mmCIF file of C-alpha atoms in Angstrom:
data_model
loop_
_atom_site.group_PDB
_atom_site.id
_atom_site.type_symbol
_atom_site.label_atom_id
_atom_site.label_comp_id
_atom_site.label_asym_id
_atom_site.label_seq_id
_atom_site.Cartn_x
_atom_site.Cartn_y
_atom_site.Cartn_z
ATOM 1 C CA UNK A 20 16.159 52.566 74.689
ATOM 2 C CA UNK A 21 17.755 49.757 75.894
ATOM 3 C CA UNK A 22 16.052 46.020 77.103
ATOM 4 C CA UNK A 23 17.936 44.567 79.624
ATOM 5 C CA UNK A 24 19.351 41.176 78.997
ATOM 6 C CA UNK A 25 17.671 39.818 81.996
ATOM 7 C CA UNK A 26 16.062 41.044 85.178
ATOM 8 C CA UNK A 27 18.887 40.442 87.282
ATOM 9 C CA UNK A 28 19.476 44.477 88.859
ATOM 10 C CA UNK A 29 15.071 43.981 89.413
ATOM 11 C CA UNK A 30 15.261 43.226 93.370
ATOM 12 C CA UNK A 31 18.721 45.797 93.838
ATOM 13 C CA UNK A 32 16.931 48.510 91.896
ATOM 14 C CA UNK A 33 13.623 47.995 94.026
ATOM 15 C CA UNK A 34 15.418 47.917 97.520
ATOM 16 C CA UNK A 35 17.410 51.316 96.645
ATOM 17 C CA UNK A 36 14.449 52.646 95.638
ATOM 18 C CA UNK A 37 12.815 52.007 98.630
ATOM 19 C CA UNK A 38 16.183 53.218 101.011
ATOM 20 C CA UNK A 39 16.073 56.466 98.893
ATOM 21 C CA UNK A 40 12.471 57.459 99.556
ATOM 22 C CA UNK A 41 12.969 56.650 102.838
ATOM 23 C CA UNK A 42 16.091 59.162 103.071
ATOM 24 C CA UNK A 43 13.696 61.927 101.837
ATOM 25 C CA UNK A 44 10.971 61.391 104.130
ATOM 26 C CA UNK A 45 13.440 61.359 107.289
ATOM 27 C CA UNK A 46 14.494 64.677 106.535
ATOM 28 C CA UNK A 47 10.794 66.038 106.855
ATOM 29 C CA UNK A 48 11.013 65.304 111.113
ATOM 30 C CA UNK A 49 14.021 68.070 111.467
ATOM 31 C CA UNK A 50 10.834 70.445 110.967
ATOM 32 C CA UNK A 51 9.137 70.924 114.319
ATOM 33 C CA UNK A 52 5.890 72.541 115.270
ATOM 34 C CA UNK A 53 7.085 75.622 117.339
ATOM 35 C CA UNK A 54 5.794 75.165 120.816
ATOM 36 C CA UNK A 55 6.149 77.668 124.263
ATOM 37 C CA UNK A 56 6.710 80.634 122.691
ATOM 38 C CA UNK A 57 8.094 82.961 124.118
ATOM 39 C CA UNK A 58 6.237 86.388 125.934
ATOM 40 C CA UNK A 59 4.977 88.417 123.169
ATOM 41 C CA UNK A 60 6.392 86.502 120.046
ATOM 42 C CA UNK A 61 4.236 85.508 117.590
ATOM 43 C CA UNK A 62 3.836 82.080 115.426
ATOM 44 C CA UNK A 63 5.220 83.436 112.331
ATOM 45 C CA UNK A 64 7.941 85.220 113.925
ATOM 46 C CA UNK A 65 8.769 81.342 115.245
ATOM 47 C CA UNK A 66 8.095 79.798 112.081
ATOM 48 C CA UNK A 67 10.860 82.277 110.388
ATOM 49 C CA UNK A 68 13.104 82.157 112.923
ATOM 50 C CA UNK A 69 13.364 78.339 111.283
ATOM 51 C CA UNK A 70 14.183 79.211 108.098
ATOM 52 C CA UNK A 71 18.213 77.540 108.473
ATOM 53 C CA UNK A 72 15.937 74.046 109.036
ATOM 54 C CA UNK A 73 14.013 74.605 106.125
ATOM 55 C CA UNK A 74 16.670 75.293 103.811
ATOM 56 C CA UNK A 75 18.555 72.694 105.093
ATOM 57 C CA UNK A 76 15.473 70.602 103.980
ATOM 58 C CA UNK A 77 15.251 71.515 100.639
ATOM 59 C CA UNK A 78 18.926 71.249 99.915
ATOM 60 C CA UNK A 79 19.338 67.530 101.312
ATOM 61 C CA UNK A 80 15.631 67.061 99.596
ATOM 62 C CA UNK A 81 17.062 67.654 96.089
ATOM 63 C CA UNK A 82 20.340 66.286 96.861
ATOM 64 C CA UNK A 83 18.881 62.717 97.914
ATOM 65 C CA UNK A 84 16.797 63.391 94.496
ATOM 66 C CA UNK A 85 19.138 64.023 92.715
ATOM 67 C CA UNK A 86 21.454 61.037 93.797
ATOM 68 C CA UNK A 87 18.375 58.812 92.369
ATOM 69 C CA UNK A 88 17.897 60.004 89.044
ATOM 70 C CA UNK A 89 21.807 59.711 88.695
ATOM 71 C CA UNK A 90 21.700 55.671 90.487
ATOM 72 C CA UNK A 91 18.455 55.641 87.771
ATOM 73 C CA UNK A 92 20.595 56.311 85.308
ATOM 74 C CA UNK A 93 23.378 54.348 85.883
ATOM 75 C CA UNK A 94 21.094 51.042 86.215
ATOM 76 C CA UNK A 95 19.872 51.734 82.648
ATOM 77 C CA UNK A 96 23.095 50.534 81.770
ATOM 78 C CA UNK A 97 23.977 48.434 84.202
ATOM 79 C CA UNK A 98 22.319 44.931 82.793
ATOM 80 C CA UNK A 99 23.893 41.969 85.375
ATOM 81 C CA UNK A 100 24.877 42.170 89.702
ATOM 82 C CA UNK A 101 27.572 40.029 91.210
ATOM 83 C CA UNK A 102 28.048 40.186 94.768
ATOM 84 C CA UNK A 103 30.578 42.698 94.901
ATOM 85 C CA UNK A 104 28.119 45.304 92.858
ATOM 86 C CA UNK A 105 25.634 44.482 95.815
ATOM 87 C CA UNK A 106 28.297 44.988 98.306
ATOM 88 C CA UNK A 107 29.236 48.589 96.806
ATOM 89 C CA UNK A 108 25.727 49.163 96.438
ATOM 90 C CA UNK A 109 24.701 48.589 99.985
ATOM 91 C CA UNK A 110 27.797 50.971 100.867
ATOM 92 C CA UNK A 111 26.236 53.959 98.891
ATOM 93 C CA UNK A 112 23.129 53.364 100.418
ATOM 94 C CA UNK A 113 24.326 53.339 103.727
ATOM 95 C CA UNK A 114 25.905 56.726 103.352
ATOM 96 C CA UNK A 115 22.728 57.815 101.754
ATOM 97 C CA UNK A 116 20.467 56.758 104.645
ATOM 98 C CA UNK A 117 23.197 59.160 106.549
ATOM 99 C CA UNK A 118 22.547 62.437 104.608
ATOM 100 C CA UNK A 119 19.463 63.327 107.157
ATOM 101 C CA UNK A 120 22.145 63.176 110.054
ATOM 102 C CA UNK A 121 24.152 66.173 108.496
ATOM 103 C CA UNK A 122 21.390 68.055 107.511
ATOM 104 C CA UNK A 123 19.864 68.228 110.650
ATOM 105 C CA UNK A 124 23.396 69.562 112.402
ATOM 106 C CA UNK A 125 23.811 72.154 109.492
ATOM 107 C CA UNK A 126 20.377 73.270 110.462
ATOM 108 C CA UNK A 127 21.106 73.530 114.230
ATOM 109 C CA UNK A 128 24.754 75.330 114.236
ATOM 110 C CA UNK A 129 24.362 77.220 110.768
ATOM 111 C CA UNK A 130 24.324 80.135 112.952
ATOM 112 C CA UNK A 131 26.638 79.673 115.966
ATOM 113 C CA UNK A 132 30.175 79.401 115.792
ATOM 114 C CA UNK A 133 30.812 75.635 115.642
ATOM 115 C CA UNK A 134 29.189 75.717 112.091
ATOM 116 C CA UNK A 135 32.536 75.091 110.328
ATOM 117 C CA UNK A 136 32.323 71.567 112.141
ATOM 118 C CA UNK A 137 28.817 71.010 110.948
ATOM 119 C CA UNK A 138 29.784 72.679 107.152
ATOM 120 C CA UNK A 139 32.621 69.912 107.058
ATOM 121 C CA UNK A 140 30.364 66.473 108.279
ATOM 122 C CA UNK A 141 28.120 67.628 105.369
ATOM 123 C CA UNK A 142 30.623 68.163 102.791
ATOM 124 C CA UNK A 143 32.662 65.132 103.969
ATOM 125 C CA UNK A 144 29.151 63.127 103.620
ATOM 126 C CA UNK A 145 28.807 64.130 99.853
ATOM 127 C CA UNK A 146 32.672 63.324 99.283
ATOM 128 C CA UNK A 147 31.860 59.470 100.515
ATOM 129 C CA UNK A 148 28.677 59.493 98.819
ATOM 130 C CA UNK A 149 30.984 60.874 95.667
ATOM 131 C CA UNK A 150 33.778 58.083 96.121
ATOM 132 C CA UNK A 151 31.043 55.198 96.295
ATOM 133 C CA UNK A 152 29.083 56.401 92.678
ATOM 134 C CA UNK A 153 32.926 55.726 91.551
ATOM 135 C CA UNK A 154 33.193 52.378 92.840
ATOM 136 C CA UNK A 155 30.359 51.189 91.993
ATOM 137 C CA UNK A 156 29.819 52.659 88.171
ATOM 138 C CA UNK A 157 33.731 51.747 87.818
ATOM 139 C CA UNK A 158 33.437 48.186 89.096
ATOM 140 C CA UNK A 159 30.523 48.169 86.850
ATOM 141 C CA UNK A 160 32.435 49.539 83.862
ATOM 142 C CA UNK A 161 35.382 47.762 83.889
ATOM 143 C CA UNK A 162 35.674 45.541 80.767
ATOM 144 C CA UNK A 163 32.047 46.098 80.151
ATOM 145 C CA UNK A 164 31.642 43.160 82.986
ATOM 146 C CA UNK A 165 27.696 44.473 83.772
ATOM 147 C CA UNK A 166 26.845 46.447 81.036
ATOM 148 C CA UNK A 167 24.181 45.786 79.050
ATOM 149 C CA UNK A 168 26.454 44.348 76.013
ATOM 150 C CA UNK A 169 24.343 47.388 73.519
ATOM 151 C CA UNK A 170 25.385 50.267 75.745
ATOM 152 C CA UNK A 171 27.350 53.300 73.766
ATOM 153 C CA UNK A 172 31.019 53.454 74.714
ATOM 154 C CA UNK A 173 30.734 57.649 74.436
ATOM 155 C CA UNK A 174 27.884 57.394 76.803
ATOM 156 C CA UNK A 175 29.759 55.684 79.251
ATOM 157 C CA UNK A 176 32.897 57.627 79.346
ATOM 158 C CA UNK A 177 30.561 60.704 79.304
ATOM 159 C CA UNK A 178 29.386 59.295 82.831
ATOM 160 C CA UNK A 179 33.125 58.373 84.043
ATOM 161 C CA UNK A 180 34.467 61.618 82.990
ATOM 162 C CA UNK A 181 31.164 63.510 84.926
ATOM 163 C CA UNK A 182 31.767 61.123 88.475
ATOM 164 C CA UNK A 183 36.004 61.456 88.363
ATOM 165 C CA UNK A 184 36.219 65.211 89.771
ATOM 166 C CA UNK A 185 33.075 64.708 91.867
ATOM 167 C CA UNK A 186 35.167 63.547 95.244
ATOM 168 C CA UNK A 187 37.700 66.194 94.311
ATOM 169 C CA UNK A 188 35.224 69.190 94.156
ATOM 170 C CA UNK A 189 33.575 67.659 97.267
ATOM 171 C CA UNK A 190 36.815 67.800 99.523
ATOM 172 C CA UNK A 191 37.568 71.118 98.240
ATOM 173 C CA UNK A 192 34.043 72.222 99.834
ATOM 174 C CA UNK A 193 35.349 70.331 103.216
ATOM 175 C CA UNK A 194 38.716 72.441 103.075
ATOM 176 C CA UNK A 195 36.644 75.363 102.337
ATOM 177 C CA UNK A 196 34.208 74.906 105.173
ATOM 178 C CA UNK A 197 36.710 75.827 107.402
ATOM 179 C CA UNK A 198 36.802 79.319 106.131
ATOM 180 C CA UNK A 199 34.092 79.572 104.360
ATOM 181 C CA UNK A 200 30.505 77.995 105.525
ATOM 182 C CA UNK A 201 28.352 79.846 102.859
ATOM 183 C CA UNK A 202 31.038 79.104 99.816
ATOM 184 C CA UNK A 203 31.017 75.623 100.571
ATOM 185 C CA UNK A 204 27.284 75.004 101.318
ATOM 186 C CA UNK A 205 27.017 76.714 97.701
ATOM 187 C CA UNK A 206 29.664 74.681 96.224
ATOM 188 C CA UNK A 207 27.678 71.703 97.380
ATOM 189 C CA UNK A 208 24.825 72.836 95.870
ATOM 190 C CA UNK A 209 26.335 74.120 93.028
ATOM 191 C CA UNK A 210 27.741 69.945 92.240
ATOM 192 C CA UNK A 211 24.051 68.514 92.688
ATOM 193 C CA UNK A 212 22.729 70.885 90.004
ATOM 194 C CA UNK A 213 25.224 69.869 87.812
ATOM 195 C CA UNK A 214 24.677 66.250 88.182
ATOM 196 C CA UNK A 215 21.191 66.755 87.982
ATOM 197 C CA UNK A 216 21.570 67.860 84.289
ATOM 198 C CA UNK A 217 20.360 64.958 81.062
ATOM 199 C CA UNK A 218 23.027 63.141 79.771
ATOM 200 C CA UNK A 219 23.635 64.484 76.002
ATOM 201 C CA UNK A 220 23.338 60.933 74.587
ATOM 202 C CA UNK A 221 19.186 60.403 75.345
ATOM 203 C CA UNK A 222 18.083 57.040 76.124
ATOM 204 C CA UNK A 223 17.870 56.097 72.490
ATOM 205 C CA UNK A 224 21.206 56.866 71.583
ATOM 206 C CA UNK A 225 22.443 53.988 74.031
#
């Protein structure tokens, strides 16, 4: 496993940790206690009828969890900042701290017929989250400027190759939200598995 040369990503590492978590625990307030309910209904059948708000939950959930095992991984590599690595890094986390925004409209239209609109702010979220990772792992990359000086070449092109077709596959799930709200919720989904999977080189192959 690799030592960092210095302590120098310490404070960034900290901060995004804390704008992460923060993410997450927004998305918890889209679920509301049902309240008037209507003549004859009962709780549960209110409760259900809330099922687009809390898949909507889980999805953003392990998206935003996803995102920080992946920004994890990148700053086990990632050894020195500079101000424009700060600058990108701010940007992704701006975006991120934007996710609960989308989710919440997904929830509320899922069902009526403006949901292409809402499909497309979501996917065209995850394509700016997508083009940020890029920046900021490229900037990173480039001439080895901030990586940690022991890091395995193969593991970083493994991570380059794995980012480059992210913000392509995203705006295909925009385009397709147009047509197609299920196919490109799923295709959505379908990317955040994927970059939820281990590297193959572990840790101690870097």
């Amino acid at each position: 496993m690799l030592n960092r040369v210095d302590n120098d990503t310490g404070r960034l590492e900290a901060f995004s940790d804390g704008v992460f978590a923060i993410a997450m625990t927004l998305l918890v307030l889209d679920i509301k206690v049902p309240h008037d309910l209507p003549e004859g209904a009962s709780l549960a059948e209110a409760l259900v009828r809330q099922w687009p708000t809390y898949l909507a939950f889980l999805t953003s959930f392990a998206t935003i969890g996803i995102m920080w095992i992946n920004h994890h991984r990148l700053f086990r590599l990632i050894a020195r900042t500079d101000h424009t690595l700060l600058l990108l890094n701010v940007l992704l986390l701006l975006v991120v701290t934007f996710v609960p925004f989308p989710t919440s409209l997904v929830a509320a239209y899922v069902l009526r017929p403006e949901r292409h609109v809402a499909a497309m702010v979501y996917s065209g979220t995850a394509i700016l989250i997508a083009v940020f990772y890029n920046l900021l792992w490229r900037y990173a990359t480039w001439n080895n400027r901030l990586l940690d000086d022991r890091v395995n070449p193969a593991a970083v092109r493994e991570i380059t190759k794995s980012y480059s077709f992210g913000p392509v596959l995203y705006l295909l799930a925009f385009v397709v939200a147009r047509f197609n709200v299920v196919a490109s919720l799923a295709i959505n989904l379908g990317l955040a598995l994927f970059f939820a999977l281990p590297p193959r080189h572990s840790p101690g192959d870097w």
